Short mmCIF file of C-alpha atoms and ligand atoms in Angstrom, two decimals:
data_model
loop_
_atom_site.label_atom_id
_atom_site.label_comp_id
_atom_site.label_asym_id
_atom_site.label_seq_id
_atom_site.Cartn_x
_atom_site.Cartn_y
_atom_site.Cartn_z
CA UNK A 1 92.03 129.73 -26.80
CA UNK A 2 89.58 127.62 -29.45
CA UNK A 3 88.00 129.66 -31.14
CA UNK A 4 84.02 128.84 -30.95
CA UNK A 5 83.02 129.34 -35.30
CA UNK A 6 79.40 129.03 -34.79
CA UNK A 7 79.60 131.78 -32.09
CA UNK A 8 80.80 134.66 -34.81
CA UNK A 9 78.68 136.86 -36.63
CA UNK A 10 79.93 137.60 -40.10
CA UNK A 11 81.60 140.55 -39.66
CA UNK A 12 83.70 139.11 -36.17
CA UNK A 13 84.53 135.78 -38.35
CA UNK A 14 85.80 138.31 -41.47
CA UNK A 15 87.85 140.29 -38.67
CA UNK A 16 89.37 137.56 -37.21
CA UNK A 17 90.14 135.52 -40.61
CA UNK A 18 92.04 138.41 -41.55
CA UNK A 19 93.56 140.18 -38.46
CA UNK A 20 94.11 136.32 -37.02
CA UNK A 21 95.29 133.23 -39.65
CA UNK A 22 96.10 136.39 -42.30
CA UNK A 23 93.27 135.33 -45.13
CA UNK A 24 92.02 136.77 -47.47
CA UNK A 25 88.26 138.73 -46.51
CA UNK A 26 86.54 136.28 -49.22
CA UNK A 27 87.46 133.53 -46.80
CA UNK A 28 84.12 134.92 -44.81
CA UNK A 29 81.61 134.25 -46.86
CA UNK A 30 82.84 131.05 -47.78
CA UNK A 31 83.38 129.82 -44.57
CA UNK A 32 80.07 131.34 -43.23
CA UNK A 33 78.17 129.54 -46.20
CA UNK A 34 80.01 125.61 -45.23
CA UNK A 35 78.82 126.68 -41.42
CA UNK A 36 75.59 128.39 -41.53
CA UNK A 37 74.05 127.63 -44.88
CA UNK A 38 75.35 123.96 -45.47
CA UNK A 39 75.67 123.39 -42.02
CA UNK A 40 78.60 120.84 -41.72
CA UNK A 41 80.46 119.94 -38.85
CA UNK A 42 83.56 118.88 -40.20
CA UNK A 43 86.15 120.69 -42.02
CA UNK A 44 87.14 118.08 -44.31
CA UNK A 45 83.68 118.68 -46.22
CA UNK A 46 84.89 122.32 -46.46
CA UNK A 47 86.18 121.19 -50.20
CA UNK A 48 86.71 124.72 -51.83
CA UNK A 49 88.95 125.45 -49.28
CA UNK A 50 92.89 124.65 -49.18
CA UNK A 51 94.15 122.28 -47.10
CA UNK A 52 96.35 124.56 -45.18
CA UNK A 53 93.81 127.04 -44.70
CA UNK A 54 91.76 124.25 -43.16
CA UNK A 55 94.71 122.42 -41.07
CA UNK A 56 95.01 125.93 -39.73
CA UNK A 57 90.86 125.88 -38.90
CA UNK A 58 91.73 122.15 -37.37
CA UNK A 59 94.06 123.32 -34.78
CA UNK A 60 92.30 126.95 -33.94
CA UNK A 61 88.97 126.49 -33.90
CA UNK A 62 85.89 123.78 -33.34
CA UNK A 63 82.29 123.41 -34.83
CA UNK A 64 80.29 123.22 -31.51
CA UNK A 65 77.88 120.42 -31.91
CA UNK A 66 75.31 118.81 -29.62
CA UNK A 67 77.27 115.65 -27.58
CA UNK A 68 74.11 112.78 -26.95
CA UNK A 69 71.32 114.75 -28.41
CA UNK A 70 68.19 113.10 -27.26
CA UNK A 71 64.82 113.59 -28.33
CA UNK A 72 61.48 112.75 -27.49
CA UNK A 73 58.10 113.08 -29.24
CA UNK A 74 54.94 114.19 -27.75
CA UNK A 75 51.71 112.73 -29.27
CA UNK A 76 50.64 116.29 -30.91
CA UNK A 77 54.25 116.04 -32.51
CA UNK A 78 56.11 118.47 -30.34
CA UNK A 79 59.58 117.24 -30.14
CA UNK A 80 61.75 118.19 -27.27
CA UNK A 81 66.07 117.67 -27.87
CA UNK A 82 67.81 116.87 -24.49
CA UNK A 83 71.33 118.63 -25.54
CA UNK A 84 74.53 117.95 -23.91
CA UNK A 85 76.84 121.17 -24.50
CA UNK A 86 80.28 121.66 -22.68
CA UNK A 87 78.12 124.24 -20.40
CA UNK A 88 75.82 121.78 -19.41
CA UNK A 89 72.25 120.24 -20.62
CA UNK A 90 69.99 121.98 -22.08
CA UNK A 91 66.83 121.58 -23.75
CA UNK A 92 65.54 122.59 -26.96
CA UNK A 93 61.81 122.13 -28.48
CA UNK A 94 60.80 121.51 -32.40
CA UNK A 95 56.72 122.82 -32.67
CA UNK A 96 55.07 121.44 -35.58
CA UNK A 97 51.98 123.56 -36.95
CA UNK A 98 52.16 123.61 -40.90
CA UNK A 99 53.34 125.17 -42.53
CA UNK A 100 55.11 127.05 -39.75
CA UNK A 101 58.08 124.92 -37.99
CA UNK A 102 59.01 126.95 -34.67
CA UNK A 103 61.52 126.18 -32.90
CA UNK A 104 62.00 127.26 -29.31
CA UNK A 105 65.54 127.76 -28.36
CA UNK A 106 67.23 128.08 -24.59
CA UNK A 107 69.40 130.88 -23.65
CA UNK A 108 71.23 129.85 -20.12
CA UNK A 109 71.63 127.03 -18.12
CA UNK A 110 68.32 127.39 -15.69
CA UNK A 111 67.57 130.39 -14.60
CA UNK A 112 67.87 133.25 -11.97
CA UNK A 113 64.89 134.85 -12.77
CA UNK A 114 63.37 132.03 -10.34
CA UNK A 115 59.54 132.36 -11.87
CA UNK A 116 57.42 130.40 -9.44
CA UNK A 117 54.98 128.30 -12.36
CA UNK A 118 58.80 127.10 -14.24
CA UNK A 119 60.79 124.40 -13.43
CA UNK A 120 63.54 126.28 -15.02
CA UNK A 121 63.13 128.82 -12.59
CA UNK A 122 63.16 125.93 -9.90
CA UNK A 123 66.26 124.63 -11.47
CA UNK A 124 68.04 128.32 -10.58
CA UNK A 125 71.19 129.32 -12.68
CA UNK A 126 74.00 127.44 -13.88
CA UNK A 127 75.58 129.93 -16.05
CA UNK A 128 75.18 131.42 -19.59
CA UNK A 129 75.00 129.81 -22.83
CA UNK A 130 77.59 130.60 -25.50
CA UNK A 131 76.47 132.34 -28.82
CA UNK A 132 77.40 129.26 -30.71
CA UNK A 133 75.68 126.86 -28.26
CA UNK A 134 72.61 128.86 -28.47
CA UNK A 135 73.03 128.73 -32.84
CA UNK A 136 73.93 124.77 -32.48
CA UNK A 137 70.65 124.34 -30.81
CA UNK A 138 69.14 125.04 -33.85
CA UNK A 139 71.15 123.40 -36.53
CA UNK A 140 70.35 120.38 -34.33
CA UNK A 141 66.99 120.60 -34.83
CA UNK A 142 67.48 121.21 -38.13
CA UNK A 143 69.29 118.37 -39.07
CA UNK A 144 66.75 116.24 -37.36
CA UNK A 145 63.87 118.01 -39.20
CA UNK A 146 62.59 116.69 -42.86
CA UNK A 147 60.86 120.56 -42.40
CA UNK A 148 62.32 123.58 -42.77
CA UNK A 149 62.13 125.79 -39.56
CA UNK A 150 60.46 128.48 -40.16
CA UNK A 151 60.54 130.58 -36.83
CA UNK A 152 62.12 130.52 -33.75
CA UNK A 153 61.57 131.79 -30.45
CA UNK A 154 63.75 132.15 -27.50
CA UNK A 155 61.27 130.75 -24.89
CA UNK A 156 63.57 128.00 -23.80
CA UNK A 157 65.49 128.14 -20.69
CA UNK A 158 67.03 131.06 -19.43
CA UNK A 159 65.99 134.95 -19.61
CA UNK A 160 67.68 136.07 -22.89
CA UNK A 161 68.01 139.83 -21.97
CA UNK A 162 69.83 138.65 -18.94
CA UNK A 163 72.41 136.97 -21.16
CA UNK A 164 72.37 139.69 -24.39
CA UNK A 165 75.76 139.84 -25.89
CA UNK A 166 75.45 136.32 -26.56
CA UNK A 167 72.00 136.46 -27.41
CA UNK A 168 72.04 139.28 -29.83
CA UNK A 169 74.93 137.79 -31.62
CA UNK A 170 72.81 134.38 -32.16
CA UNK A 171 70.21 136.83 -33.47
CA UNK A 172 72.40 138.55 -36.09
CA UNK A 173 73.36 135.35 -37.02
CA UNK A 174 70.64 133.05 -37.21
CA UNK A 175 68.93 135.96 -39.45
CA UNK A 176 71.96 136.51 -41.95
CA UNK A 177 71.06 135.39 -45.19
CA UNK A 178 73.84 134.42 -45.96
CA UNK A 179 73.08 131.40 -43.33
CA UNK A 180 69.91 129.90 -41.89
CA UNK A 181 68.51 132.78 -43.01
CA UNK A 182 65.41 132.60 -40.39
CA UNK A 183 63.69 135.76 -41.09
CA UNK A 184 63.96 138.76 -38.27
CA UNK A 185 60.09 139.26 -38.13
CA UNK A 186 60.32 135.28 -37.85
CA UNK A 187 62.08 135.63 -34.50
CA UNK A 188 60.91 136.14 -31.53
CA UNK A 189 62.56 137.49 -28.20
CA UNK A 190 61.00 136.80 -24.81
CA UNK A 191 61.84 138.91 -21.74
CA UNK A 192 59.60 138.74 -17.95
CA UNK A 193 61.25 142.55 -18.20
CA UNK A 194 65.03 143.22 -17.20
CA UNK A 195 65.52 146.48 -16.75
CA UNK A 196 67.58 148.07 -19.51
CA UNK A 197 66.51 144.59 -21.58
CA UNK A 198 64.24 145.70 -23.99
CA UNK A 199 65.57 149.16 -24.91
CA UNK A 200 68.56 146.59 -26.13
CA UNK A 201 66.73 144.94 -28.53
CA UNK A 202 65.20 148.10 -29.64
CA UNK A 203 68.57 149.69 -29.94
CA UNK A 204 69.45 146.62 -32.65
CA UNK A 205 67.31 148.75 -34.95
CA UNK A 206 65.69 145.25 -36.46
CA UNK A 207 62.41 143.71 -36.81
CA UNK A 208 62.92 141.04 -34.12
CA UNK A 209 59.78 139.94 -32.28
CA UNK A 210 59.46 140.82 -29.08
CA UNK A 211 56.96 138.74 -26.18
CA UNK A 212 56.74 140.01 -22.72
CA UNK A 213 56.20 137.51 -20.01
CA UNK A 214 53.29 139.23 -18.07
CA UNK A 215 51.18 137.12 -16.27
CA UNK A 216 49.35 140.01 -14.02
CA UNK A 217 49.05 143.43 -14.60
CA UNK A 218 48.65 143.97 -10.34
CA UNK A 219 52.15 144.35 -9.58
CA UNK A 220 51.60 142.38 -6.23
CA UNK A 221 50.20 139.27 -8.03
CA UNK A 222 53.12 139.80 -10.58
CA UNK A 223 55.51 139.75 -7.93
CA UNK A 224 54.32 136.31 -6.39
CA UNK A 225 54.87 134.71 -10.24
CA UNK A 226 58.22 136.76 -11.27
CA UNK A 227 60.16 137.52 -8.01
CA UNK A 228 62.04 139.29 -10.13
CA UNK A 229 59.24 141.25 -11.21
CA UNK A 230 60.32 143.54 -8.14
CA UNK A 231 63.24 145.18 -10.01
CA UNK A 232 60.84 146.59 -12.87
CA UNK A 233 57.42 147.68 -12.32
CA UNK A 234 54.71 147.52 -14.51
CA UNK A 235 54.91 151.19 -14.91
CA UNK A 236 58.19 150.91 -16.74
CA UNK A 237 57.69 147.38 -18.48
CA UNK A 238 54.22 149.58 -20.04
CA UNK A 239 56.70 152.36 -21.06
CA UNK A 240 59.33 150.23 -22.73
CA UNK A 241 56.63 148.38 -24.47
CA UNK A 242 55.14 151.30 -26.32
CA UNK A 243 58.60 152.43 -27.13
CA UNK A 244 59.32 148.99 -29.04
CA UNK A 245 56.15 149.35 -30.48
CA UNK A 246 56.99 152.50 -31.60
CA UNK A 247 60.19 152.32 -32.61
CA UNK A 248 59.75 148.93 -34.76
CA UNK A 249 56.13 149.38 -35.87
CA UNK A 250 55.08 146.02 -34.39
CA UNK A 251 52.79 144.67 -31.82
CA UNK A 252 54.06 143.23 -29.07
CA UNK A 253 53.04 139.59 -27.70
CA UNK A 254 51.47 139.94 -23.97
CA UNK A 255 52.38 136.15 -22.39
CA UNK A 256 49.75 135.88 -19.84
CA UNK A 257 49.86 132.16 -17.92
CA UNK A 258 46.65 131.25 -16.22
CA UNK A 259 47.10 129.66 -12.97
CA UNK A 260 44.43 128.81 -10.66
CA UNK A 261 43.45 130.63 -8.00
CA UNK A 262 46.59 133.08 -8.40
CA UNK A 263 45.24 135.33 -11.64
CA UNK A 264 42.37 134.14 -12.92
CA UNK A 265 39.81 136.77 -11.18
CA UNK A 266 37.87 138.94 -12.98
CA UNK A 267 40.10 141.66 -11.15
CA UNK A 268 43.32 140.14 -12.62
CA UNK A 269 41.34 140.26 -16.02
CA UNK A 270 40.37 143.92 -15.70
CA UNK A 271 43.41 145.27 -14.95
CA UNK A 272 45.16 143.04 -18.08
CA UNK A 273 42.50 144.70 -20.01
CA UNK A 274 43.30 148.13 -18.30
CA UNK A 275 47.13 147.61 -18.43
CA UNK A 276 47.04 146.71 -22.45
CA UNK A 277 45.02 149.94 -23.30
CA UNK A 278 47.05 151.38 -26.00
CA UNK A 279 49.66 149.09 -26.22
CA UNK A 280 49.28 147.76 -29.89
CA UNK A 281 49.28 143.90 -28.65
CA UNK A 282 48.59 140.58 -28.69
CA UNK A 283 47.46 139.03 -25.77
CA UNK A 284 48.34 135.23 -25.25
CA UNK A 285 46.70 133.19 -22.90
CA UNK A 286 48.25 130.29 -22.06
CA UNK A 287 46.71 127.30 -19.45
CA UNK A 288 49.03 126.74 -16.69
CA UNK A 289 50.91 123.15 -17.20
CA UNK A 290 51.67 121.38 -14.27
CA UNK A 291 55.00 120.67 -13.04
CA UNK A 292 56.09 118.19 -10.61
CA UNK A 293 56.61 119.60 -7.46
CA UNK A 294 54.68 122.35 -7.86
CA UNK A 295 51.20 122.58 -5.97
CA UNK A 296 49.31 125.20 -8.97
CA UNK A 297 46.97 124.14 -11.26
CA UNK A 298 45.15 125.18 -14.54
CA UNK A 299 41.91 126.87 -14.00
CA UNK A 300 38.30 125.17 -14.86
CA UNK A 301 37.13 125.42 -18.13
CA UNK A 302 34.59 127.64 -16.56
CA UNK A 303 37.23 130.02 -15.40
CA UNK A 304 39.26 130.36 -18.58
CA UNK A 305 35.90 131.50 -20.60
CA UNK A 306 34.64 133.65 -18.50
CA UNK A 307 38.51 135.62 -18.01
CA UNK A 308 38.81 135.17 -22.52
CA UNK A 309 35.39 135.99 -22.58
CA UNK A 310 36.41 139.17 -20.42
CA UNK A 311 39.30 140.04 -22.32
CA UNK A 312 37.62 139.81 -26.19
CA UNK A 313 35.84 142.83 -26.72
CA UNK A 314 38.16 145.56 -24.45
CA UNK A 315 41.28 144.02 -26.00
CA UNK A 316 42.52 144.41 -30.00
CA UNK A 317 43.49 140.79 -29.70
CA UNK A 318 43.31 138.08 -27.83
CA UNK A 319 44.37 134.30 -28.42
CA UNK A 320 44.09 131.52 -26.11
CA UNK A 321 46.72 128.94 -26.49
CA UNK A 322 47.00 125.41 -25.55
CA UNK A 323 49.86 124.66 -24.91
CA UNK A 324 52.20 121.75 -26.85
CA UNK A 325 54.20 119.30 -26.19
CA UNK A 326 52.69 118.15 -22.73
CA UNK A 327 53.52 114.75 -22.52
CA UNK A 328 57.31 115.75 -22.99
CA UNK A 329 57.56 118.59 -20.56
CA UNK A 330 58.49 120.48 -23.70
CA UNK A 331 55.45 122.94 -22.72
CA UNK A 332 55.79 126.42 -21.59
CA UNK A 333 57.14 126.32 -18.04
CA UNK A 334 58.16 123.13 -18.13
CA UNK A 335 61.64 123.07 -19.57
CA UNK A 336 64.71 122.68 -16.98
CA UNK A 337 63.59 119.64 -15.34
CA UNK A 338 66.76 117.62 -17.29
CA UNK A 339 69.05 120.36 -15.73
CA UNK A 340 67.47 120.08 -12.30
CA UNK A 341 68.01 116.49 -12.41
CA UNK A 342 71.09 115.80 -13.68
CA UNK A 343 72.45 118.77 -11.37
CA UNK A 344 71.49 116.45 -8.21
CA UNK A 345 72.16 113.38 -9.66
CA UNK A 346 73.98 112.74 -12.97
CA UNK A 347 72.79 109.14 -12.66
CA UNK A 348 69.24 109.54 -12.54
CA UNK A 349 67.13 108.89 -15.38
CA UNK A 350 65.23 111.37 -17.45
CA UNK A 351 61.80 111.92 -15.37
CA UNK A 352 60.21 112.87 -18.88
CA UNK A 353 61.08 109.22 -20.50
S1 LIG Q 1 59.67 131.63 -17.14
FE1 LIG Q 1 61.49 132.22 -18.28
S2 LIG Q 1 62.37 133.92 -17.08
FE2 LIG Q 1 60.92 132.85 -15.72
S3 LIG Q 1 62.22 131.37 -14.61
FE3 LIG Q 1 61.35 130.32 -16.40
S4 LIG Q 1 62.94 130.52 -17.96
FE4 LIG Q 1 63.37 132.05 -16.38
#
């Protein structure tokens, strides 16, 4: 079987180096450096390394790289890259806001957790991403980028606790300094809350980020969002929060999406401000984007300052966010429409061009 490079932490690529093609355990680092810190994609640029060692790397391995990566810019500078990966497409977004370069990363191929406001969640599931597609990703934008990337979140398609080996691999790696060296408190994992998900993370003992996907703290509105909502009530999501909180010292991010008519009440805002009680959080409101086929809507201005203006003085911290990268479906909720549509029809054009 190829072995996928981009895909092993450090200590897996040192293992199988030595157990595998019989080298030497400096072989590691300087393998790790050409792929993660110089970032090539070809081993005949790998010039401190012999020829046989890299013949050998020729016929047992591959760099994965992005096939057709496509990109297109929104006018606030949001970039989305249409990837083509031997899984599938998949769709990655570059956020500009100097001096911090975040870049949003996708975990699987759609989605099962079938959230009612995402098109990713309309596009359903079409199988896990590999820990060196979700890395490649990345480097892609990277190399596209005259700015260093500074952060990175995985808000991209897919539920990352619901595809965690892979995930906490790409974590371990992306972080290594050896590498990209994207700082752990630069990172940020989001979860709608899998059971068993977040007590993951917090067993990595690291200072990953960690943003829940709320969006109502009445479990019967939350339902109606996050069908899948039903496997982990907001009883236990509270619970697992405080434990990250207490285990890694930080604050948590509470997602909250604002859709019309659905959680916008002053109800919906009481029982946020209720739920978040001693949670040390950040609460980010986001406006609901629209997305074709879908029949919600972003609430009146009217609305969203009378639920902020709610929220500001019984909550530590609150931050509404508009959302980027609108005119390139790069925006929250948004991403999967590329995988919906070339699922049905490989033919069609891109909707978003
Ligand atoms: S919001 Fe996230 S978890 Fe929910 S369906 Fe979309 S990608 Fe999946």
């Amino acid at each position: 079987m190829t072995v996928q490079l981009l895909g092993l932490t450090f200590e897996k690529l040192q293992n199988w180096l030595v157990q595998d093609l019989h080298q030497k355990p400096f072989r590691a680092k300087q393998l790790f450096t050409w792929l993660h810190f110089r970032r090539v994609t070809s081993f005949d640029q790998m010039t401190n390394l012999s020829l046989s060692f890299r013949n050998s790397l020729k016929s047992n391995t591959e760099i994965t790289t992005a096939e057709n990566a496509e990109e297109f810019e929104s006018k606030d500078g949001t970039k989305k890259y249409l990837l083509q990966f031997h899984g599938g497409p998949a769709e990655s977004v570059l956020i500009p806001d100097p001096p911090r370069f975040t870049a949003c990363l996708s975990t699987q191929y759609g989605c099962r957790m079938g959230c009612k406001f995402c098109m990713t969640g309309k596009a359903g599931f079409h199988g896990n991403m590999s820990t060196a597609e979700i890395v490649a990703q990345l480097y892609t934008m990277a190399s596209n980028s005259e700015n260093r990337i500074s952060n990175v979140v995985l808000m991209g398609m897919g539920e990352p606790m619901d595809n965690w080996d892979a995930v906490a691999d790409a974590l371990e790696i992306i972080s290594d300094s050896r590498g990209i060296c994207i700082g752990q408190r630069k990172i940020t994992v989001s979860t709608v809350g899998v059971p068993g998900g977040i007590r993951k993370l917090i067993d990595m003992e690291k200072q990953y980020g960690l943003a829940v996907s709320l969006h109502s703290a009445i479990q019967k509105t939350r339902e109606l969002i996050v069908p899948s909502a039903k496997a982990m009530s907001l009883h236990q999501l509270k619970k697992d929060m405080l434990e990250y909180t207490g285990t890694t010292g930080r604050r948590v991010t509470i997602e909250y999406c604002l859709i019309k008519g659905v959680n916008d009440s002053t109800d919906e805002a009481s029982a946020l401000a209720e739920y978040a009680k001693g949670i040390p959080c950040k609460i980010n409101l986001l406006i609901y984007n629209p997305v074709p086929g879908l029949n919600w809507s972003g609430p009146s201005e009217e609305v969203i300052n009378r639920f902020t203006n709610f929220l500001y003085p019984r909550c530590q911290a609150v931050t509404l966010r508009r959302s980027r990268g609108g005119q390139v479906a790069g925006a929250c909720g948004q991403l999967g429409i590329s995988v919906l549509n070339k699922e049905r029809d490989p033919e069609k054009p891109d909707p978003d061009k």
